[in-house]
N, CA, C and O atoms as a DFTB+ gen file, in Angstrom:
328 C
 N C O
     1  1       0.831      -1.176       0.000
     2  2       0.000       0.000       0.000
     3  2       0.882       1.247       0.000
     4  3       0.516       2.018      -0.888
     5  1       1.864       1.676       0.663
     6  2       2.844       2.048       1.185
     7  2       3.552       2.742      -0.518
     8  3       3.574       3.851      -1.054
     9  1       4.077       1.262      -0.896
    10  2       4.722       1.397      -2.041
    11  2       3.852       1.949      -3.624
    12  3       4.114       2.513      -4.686
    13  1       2.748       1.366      -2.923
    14  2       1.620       2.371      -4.559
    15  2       1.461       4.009      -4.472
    16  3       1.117       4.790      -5.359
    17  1       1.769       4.221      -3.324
    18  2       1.327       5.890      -2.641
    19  2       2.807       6.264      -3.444
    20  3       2.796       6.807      -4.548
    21  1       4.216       5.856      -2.658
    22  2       5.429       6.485      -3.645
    23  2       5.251       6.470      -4.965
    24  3       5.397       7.499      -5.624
    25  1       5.018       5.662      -5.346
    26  2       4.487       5.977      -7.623
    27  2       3.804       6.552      -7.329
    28  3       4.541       6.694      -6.353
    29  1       2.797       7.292      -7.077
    30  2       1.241       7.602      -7.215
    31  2       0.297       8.079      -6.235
    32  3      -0.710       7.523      -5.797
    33  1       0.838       9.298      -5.945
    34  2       0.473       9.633      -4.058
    35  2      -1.394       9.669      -4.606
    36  3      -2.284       9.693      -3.756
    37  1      -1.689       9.666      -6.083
    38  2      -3.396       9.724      -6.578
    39  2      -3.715       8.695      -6.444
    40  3      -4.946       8.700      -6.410
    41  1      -3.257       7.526      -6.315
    42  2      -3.608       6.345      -6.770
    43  2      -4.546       5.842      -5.200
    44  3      -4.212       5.958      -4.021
    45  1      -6.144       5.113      -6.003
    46  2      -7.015       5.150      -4.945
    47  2      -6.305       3.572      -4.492
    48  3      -5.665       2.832      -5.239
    49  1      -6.708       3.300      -2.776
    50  2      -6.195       2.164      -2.264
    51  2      -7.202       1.591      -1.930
    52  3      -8.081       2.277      -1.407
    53  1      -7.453      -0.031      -2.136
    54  2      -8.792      -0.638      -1.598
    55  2      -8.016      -1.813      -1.042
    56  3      -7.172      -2.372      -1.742
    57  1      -8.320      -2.276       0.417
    58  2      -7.964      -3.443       0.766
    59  2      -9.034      -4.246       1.539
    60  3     -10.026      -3.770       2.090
    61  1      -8.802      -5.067       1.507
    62  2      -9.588      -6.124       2.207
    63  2      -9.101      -6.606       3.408
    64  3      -7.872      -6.605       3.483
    65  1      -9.737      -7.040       4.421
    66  2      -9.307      -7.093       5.607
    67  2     -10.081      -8.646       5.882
    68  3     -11.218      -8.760       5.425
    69  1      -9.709      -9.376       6.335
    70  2     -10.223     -10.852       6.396
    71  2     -10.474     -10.605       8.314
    72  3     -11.381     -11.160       8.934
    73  1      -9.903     -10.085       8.664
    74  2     -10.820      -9.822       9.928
    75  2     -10.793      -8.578      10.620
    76  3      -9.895      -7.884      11.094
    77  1     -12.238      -8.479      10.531
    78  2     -13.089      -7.179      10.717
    79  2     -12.022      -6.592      12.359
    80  3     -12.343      -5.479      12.778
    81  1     -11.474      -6.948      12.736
    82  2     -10.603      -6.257      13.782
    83  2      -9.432      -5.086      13.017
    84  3      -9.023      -4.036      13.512
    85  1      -9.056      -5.734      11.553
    86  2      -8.720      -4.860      10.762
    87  2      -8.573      -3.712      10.459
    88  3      -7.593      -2.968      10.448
    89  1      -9.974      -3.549      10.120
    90  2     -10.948      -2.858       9.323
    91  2     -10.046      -0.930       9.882
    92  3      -9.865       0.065       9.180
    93  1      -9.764      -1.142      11.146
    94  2      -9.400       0.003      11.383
    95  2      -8.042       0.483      11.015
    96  3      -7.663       1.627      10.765
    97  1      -7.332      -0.744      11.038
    98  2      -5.890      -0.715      11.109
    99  2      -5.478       0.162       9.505
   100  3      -4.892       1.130       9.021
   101  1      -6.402      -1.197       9.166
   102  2      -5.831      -0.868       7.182
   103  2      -6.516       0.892       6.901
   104  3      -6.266       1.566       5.902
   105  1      -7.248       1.253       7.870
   106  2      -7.571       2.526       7.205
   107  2      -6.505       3.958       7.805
   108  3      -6.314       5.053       7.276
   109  1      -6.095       3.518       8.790
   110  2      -4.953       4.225       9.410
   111  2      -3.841       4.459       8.465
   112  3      -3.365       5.567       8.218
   113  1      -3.438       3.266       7.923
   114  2      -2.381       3.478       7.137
   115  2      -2.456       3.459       5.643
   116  3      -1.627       3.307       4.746
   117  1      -4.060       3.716       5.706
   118  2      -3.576       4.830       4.421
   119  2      -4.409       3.997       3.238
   120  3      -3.949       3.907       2.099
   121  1      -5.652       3.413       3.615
   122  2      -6.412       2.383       2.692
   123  2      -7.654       3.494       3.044
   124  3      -8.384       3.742       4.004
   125  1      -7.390       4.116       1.373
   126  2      -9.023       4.585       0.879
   127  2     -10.031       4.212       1.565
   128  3     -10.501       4.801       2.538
   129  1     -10.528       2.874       0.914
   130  2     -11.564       2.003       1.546
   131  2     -11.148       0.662       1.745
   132  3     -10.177       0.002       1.375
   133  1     -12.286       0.417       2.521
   134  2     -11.331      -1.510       3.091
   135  2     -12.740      -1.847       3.295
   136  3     -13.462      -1.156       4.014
   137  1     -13.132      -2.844       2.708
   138  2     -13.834      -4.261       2.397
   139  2     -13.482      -5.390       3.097
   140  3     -12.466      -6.074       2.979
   141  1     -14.727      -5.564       4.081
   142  2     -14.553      -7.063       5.236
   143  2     -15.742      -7.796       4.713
   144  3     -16.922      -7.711       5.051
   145  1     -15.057      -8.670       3.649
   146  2     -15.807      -9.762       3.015
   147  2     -16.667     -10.581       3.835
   148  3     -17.471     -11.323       3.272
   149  1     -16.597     -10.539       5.176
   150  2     -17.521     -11.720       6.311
   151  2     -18.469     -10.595       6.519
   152  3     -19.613     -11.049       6.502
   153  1     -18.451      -9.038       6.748
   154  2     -19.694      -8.156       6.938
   155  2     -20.138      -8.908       5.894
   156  3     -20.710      -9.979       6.098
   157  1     -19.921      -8.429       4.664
   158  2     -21.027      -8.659       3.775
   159  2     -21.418      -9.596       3.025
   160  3     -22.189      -9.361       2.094
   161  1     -20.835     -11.172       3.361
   162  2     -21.585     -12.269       3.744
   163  2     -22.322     -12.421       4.531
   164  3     -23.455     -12.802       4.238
   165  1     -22.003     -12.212       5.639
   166  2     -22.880     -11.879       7.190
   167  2     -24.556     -11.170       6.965
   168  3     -25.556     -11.597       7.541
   169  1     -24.531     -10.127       6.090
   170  2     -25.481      -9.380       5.618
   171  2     -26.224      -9.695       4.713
   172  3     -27.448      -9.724       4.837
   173  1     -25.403     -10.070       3.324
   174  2     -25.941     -10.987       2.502
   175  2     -26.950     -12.248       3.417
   176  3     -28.162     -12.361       3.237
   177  1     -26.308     -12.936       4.195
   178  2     -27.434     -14.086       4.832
   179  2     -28.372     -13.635       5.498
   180  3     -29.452     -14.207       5.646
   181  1     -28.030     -12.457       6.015
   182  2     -28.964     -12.261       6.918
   183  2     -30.682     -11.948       6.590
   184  3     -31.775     -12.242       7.074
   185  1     -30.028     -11.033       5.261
   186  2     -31.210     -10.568       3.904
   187  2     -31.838     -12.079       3.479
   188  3     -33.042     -12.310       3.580
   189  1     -31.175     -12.759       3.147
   190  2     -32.058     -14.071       2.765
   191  2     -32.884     -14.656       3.833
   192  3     -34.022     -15.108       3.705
   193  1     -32.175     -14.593       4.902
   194  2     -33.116     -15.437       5.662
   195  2     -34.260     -14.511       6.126
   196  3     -35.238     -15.176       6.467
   197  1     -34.390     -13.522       6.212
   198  2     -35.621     -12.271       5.692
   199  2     -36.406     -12.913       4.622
   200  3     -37.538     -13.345       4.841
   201  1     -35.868     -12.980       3.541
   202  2     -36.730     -13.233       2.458
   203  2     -36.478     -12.016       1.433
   204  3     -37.076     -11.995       0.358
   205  1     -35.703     -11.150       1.749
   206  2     -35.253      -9.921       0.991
   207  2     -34.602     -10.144       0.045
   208  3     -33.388     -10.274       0.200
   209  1     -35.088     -10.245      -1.044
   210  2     -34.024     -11.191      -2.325
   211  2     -33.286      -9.833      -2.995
   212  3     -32.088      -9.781      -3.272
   213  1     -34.101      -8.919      -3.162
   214  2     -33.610      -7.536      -3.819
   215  2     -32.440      -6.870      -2.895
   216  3     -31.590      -6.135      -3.398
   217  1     -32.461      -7.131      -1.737
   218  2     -31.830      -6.558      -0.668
   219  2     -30.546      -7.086      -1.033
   220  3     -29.717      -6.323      -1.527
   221  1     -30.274      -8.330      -0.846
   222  2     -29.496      -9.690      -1.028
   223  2     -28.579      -9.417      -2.324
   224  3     -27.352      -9.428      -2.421
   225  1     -29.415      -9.209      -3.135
   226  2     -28.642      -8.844      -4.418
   227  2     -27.247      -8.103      -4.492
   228  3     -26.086      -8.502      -4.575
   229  1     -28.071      -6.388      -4.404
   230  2     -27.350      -5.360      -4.197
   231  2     -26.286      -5.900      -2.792
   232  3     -25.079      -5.740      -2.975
   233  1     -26.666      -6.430      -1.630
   234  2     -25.545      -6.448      -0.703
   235  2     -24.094      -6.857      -1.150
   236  3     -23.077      -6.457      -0.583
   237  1     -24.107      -7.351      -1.784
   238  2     -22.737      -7.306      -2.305
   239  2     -21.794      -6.400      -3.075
   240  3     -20.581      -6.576      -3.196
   241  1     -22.567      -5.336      -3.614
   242  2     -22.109      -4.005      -3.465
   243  2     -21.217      -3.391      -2.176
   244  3     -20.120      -2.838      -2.257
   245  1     -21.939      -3.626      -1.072
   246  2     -21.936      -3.179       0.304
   247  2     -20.482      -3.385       0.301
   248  3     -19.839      -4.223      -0.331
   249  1     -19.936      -2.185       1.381
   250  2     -18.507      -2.309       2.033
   251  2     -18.411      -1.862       3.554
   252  3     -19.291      -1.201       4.106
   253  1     -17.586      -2.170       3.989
   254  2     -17.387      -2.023       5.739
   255  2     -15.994      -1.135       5.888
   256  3     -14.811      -1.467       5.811
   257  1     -16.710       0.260       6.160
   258  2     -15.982       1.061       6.402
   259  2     -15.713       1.637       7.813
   260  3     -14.793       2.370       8.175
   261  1     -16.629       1.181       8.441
   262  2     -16.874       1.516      10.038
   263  2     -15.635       1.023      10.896
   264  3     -15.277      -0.152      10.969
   265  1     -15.247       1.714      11.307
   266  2     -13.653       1.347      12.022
   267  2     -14.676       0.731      13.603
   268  3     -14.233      -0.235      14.224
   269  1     -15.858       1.349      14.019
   270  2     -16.382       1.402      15.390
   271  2     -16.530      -0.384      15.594
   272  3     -16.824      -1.166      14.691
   273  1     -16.296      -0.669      16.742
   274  2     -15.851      -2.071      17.563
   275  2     -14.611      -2.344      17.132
   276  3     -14.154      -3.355      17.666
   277  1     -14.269      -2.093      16.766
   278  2     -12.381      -2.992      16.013
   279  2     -11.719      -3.087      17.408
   280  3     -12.112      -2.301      18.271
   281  1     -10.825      -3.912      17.681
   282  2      -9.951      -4.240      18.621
   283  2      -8.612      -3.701      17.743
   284  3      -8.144      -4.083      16.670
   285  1      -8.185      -2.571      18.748
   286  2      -6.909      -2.379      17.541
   287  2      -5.477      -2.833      18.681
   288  3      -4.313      -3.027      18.331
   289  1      -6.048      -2.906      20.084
   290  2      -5.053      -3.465      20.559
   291  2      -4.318      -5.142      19.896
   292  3      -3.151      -5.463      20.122
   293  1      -4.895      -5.653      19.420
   294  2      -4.342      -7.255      18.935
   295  2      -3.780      -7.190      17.033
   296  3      -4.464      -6.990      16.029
   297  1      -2.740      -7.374      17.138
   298  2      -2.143      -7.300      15.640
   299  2      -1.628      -8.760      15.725
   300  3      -0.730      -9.097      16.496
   301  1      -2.411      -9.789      14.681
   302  2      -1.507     -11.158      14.521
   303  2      -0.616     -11.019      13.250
   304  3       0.131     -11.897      12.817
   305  1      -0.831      -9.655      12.669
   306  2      -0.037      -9.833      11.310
   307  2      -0.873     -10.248      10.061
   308  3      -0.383     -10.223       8.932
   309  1      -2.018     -10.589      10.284
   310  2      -2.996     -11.253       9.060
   311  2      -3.761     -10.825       8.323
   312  3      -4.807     -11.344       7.932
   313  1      -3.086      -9.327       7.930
   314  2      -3.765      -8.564       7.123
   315  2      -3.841      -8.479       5.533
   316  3      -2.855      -8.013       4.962
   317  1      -4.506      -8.730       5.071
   318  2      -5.359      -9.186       3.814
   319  2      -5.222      -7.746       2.777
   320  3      -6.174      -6.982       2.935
   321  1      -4.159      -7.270       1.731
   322  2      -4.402      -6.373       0.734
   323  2      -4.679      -6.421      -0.718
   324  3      -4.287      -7.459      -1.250
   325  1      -5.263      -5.551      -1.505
   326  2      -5.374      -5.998      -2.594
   327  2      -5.451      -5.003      -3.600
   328  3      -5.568      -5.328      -4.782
């Protein structure tokens, strides 16, 4: 991430965070937006089991930008970029 900003201080950053404890970390250092693929599975199911098929659809659009609950005290290193 780091290294795309030196080429390209324009260049937009999207990462993915495989756990939503993440979510805050990767935006600290400098990630545009960050996408926690289990929110919006999580959401996605949740819409189905509603019965919300239209809802369901579009949720996968959806991204998790909310830094609020993150544990930022615990770093295992298992951060997910892309």
């Amino acid at each position: 991430m780091l290294a795309a900003r030196e080429e390209n201080p324009d260049v937009r950053v999207v990462a993915a965070a495989t756990d939503h404890g993440h979510v805050g970390k990767l935006e600290r250092v400098g990630a545009d937006e960050v996408i926690s693929p289990s929110v919006i599975v999580g959401r996605q199911l949740g819409q189905s089991v509603l019965g919300d098929a239209d809802a369901s659809a579009n949720g996968a659009e959806a991204t998790e930008t909310d830094a609020a609950g993150t544990d930022d005290t615990e770093d295992d290193g298992n951060e997910d970029t892309t």
